[in-house]
Tab-separated table of C-alpha atoms in Angstrom:
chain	number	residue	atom	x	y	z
A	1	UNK	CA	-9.236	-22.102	-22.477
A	2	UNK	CA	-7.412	-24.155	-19.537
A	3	UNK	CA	-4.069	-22.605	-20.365
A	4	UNK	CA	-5.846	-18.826	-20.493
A	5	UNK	CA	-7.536	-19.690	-16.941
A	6	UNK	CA	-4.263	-20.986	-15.526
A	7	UNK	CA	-2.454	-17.693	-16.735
A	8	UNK	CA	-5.419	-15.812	-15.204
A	9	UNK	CA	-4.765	-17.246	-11.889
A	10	UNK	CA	-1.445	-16.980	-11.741
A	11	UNK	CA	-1.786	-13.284	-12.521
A	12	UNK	CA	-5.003	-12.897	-9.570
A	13	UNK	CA	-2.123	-14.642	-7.449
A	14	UNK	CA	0.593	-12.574	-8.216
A	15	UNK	CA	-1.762	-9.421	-7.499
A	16	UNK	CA	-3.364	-10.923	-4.862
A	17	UNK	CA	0.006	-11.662	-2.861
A	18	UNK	CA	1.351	-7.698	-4.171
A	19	UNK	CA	-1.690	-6.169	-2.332
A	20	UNK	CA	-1.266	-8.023	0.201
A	21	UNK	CA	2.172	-7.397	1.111
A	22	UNK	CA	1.672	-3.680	0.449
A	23	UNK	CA	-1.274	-3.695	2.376
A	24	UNK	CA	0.089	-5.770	5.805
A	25	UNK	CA	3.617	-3.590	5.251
A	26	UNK	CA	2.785	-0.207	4.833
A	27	UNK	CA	2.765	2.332	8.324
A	28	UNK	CA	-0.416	4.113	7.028
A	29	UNK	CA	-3.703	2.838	8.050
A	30	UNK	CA	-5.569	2.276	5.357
A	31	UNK	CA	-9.052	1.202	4.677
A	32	UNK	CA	-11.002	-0.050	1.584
A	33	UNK	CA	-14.988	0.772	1.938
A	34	UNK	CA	-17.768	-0.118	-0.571
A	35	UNK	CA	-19.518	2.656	-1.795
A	36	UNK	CA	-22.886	1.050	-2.602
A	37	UNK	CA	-23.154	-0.687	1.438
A	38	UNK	CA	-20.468	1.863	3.141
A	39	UNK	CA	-19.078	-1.649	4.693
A	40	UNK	CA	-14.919	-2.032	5.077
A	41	UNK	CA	-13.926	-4.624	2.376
A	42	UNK	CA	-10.192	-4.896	3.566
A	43	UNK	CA	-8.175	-2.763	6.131
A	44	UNK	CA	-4.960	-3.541	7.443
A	45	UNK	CA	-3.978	-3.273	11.377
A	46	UNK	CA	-2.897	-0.344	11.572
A	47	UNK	CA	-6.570	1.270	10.784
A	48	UNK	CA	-8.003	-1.131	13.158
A	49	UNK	CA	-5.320	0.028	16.118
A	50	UNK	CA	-6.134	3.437	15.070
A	51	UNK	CA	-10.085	2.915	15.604
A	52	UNK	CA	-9.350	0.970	18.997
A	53	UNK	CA	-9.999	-2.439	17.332
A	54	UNK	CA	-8.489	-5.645	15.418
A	55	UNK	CA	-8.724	-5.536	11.461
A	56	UNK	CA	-10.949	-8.851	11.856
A	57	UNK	CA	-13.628	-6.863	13.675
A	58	UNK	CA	-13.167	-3.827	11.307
A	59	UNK	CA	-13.395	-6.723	8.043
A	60	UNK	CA	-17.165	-6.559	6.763
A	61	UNK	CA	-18.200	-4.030	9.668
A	62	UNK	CA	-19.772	-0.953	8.499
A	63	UNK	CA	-17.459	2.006	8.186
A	64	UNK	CA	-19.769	4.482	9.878
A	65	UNK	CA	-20.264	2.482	13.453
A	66	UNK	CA	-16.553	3.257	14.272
A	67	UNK	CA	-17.563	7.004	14.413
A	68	UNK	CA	-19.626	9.364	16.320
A	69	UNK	CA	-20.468	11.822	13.628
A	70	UNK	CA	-22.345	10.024	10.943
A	71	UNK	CA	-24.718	7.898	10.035
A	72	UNK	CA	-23.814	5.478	7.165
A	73	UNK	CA	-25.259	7.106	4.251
A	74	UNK	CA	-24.113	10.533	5.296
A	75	UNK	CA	-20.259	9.305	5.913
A	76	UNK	CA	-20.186	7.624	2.408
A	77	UNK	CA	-21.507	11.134	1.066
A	78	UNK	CA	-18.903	13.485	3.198
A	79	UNK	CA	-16.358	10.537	1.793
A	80	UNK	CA	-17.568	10.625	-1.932
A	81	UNK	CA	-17.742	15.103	-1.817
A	82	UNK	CA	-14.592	15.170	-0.062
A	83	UNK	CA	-12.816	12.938	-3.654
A	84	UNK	CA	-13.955	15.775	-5.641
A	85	UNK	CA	-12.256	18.854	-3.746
A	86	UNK	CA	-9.333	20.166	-6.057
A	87	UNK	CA	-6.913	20.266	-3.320
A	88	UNK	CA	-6.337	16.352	-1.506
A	89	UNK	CA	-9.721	16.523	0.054
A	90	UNK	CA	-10.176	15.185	3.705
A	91	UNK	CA	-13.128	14.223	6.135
A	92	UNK	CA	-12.161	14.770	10.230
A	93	UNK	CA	-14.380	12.765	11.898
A	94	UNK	CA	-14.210	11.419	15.927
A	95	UNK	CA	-13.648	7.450	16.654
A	96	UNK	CA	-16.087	5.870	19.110
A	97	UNK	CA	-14.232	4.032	20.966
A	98	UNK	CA	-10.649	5.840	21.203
A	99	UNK	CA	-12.454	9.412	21.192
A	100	UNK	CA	-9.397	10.590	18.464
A	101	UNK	CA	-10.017	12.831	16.073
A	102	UNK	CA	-9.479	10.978	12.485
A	103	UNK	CA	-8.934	12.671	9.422
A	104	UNK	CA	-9.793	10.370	6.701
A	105	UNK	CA	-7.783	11.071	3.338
A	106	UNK	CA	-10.804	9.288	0.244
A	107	UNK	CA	-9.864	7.992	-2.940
A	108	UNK	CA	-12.632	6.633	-5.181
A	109	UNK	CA	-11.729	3.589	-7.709
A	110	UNK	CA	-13.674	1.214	-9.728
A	111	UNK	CA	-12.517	-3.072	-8.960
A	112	UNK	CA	-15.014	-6.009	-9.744
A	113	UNK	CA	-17.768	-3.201	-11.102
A	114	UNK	CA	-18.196	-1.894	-7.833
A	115	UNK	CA	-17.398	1.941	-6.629
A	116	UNK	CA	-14.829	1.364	-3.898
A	117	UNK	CA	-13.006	4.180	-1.019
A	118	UNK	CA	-9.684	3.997	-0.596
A	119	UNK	CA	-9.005	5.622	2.979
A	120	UNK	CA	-5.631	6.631	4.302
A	121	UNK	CA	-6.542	7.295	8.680
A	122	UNK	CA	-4.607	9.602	10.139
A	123	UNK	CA	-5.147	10.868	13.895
A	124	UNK	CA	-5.087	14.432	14.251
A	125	UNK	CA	-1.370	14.589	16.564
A	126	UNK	CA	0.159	11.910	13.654
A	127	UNK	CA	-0.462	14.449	11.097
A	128	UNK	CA	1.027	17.112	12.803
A	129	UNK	CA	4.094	15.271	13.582
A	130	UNK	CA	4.680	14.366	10.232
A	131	UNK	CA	6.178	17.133	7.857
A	132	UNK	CA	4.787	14.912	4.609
A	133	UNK	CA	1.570	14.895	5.772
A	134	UNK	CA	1.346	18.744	5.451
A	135	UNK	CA	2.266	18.923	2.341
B	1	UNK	CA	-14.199	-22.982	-18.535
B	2	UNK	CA	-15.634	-19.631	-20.222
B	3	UNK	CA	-17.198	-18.503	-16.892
B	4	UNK	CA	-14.512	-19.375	-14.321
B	5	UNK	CA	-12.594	-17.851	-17.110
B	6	UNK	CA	-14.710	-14.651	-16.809
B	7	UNK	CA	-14.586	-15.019	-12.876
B	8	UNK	CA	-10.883	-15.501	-12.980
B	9	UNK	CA	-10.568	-12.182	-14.561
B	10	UNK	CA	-13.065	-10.194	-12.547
B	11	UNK	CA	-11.230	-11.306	-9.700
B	12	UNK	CA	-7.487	-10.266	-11.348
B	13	UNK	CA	-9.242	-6.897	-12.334
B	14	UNK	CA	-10.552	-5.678	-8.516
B	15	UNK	CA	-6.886	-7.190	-7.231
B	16	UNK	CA	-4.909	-5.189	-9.680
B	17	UNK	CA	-7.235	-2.115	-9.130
B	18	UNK	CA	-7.182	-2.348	-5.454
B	19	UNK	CA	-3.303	-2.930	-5.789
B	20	UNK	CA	-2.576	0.045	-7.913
B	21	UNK	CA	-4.375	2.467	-6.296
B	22	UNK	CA	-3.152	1.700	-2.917
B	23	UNK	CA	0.616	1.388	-4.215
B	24	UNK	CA	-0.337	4.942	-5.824
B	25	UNK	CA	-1.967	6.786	-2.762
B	26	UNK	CA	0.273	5.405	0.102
B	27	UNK	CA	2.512	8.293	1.459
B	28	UNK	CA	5.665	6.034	1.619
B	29	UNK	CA	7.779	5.333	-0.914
B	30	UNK	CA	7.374	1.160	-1.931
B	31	UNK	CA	9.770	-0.656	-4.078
B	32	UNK	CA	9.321	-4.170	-5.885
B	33	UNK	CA	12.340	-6.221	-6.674
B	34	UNK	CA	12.613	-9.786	-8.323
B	35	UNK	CA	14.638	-11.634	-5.826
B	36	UNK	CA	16.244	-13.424	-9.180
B	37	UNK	CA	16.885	-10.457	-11.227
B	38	UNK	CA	17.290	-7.708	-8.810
B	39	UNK	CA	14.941	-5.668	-11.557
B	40	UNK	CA	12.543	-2.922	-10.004
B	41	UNK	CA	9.432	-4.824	-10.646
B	42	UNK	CA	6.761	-1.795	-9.662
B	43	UNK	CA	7.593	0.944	-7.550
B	44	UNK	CA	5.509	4.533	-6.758
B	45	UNK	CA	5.944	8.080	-7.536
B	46	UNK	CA	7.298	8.509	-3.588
B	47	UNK	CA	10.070	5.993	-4.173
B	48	UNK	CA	11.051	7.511	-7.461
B	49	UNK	CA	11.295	10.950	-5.866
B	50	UNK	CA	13.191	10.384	-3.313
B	51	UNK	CA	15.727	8.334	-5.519
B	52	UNK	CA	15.871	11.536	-7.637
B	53	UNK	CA	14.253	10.404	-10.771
B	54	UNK	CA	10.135	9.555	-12.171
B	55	UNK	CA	8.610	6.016	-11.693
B	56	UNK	CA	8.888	5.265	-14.893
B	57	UNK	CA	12.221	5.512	-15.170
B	58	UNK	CA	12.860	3.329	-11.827
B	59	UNK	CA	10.619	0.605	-13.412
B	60	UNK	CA	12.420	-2.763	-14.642
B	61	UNK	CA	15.795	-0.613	-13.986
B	62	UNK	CA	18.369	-2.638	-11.932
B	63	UNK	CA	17.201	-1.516	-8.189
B	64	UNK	CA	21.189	-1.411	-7.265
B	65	UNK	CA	22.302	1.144	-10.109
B	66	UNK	CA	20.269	3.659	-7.760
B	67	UNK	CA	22.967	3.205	-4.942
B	68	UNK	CA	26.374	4.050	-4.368
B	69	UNK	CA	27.353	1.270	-2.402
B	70	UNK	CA	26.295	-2.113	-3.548
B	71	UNK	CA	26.830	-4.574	-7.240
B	72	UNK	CA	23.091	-6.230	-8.118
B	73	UNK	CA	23.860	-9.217	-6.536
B	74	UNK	CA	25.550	-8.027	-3.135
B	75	UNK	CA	22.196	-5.629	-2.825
B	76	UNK	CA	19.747	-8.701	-2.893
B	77	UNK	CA	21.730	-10.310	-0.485
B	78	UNK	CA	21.966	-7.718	2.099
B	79	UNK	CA	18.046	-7.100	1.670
B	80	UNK	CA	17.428	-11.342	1.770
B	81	UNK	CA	20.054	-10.777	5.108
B	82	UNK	CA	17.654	-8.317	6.325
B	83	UNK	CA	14.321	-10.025	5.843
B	84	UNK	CA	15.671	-12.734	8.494
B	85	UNK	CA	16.055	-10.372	11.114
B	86	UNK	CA	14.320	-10.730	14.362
B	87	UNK	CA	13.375	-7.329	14.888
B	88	UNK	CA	12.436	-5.112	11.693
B	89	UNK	CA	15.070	-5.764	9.488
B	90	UNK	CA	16.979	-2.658	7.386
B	91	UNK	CA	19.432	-2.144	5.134
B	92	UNK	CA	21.515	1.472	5.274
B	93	UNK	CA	21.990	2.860	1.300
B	94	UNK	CA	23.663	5.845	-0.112
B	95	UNK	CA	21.602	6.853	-3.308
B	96	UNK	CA	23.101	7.864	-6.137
B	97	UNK	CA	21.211	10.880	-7.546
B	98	UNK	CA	20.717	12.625	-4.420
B	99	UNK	CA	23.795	11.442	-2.261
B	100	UNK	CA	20.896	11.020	0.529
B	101	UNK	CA	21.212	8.242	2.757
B	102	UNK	CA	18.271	6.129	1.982
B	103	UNK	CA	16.877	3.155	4.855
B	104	UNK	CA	15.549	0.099	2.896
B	105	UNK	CA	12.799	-2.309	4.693
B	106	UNK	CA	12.449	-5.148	3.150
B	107	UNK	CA	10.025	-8.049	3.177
B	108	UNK	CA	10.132	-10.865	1.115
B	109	UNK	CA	7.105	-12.627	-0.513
B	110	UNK	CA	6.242	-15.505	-3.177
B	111	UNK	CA	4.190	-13.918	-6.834
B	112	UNK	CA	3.603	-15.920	-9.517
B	113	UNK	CA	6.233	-18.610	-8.521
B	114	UNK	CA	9.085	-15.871	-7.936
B	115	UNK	CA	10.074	-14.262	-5.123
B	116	UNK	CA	9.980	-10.718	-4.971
B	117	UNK	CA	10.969	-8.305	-2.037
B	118	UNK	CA	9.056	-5.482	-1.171
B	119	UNK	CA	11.435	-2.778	0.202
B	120	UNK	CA	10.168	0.093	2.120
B	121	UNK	CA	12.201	3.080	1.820
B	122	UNK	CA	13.113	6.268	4.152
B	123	UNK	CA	15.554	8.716	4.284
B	124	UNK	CA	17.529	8.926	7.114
B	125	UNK	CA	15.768	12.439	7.910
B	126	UNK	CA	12.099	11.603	7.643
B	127	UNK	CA	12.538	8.444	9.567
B	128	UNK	CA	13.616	10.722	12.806
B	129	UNK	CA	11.029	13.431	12.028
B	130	UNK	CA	8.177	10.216	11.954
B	131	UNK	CA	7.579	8.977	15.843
B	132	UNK	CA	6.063	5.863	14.155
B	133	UNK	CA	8.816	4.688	12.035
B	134	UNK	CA	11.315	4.530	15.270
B	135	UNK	CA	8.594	2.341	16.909
């Protein structure tokens, strides 16, 4: 069993560092948000510079306090409907504290047992500025 | 051992989950390279596409054979070059499918005791069209 829980750490590790790099590198702003408590799990900084905050603050805050529009059970349900639209479904919602209009791009996954949101931010001029985006 | 072993691989599971479904939903195109190989560890459907060929295919292929310009080893080296810049570090590639002239941003990392560079990739055109990515 030691040799089997050594190779299982070195894989978390290897994942662990993977999503982590992805995460920190990538442009998008991207937020991770439990389904079950509609709290942010992991974001990187661009999501928090997008809501007018840094990612520590945004870490373990709940998702729905950085908007106007919703409470926290009715953003994790416009979230969760907006996964199943047949087209890349999308939620716009309006950030408190920059006033920008967010369209939230959902993704629902399964990690640890738990139902998690994947969230890819974008602000409504980003989106028009970018030609991949409106595809 | 049997439940650290248990926790060990919940742990992997929700890292490999959150990994692959954030590698899989990010607009950009994201490349992973062993450092000692210069193998395509992982890379997404957006990278594929815009080296002209399906993610499967780019997968544990030699990331050079994809560009005009460089042998394996003269490739990692230019990327490693990169990574020390002070400002965002790039490397300027001709790929080989496509002829399109392809921006690499690299970053490199430690995974499982090897080092492994995640590249970032634009074309030359979407990079001007995106006001972020000149930033």
């Amino acid at each position: 069993a030691q040799i089997a829980l050594e190779q299982g750490y070195e894989a978390r590790r290897e994942f662990d560092a993977r999503y982590r790099v992805l995460l920190a590198n990538t442009k998008q702003a991207v937020v991770f948000v439990s389904v079950q408590s509609g709290r942010v799990e992991d974001a990187n900084e661009a999501a928090a510079a997008l809501l007018g905050l840094n990612a520590d603050a945004l870490r373990s805050s709940s998702f729905a306090q950085h908007f106007m529009d919703r409470s926290n059970v009715e953003l994790t349900e416009s979230l969760m409907n907006a996964t199943l639209a047949e087209e890349e479904g999308q939620v716009t919602l309006t950030a408190t504290r920059t006033q920008a209009t967010v369209i939230a791009h959902p993704v629902v996954f399964r990690a640890g047992g738990q139902r998690v949101l994947m969230c890819r931010l974008e602000t409504k001029e980003s989106k028009a500025a970018t030609p991949d985006a409106a595809a």
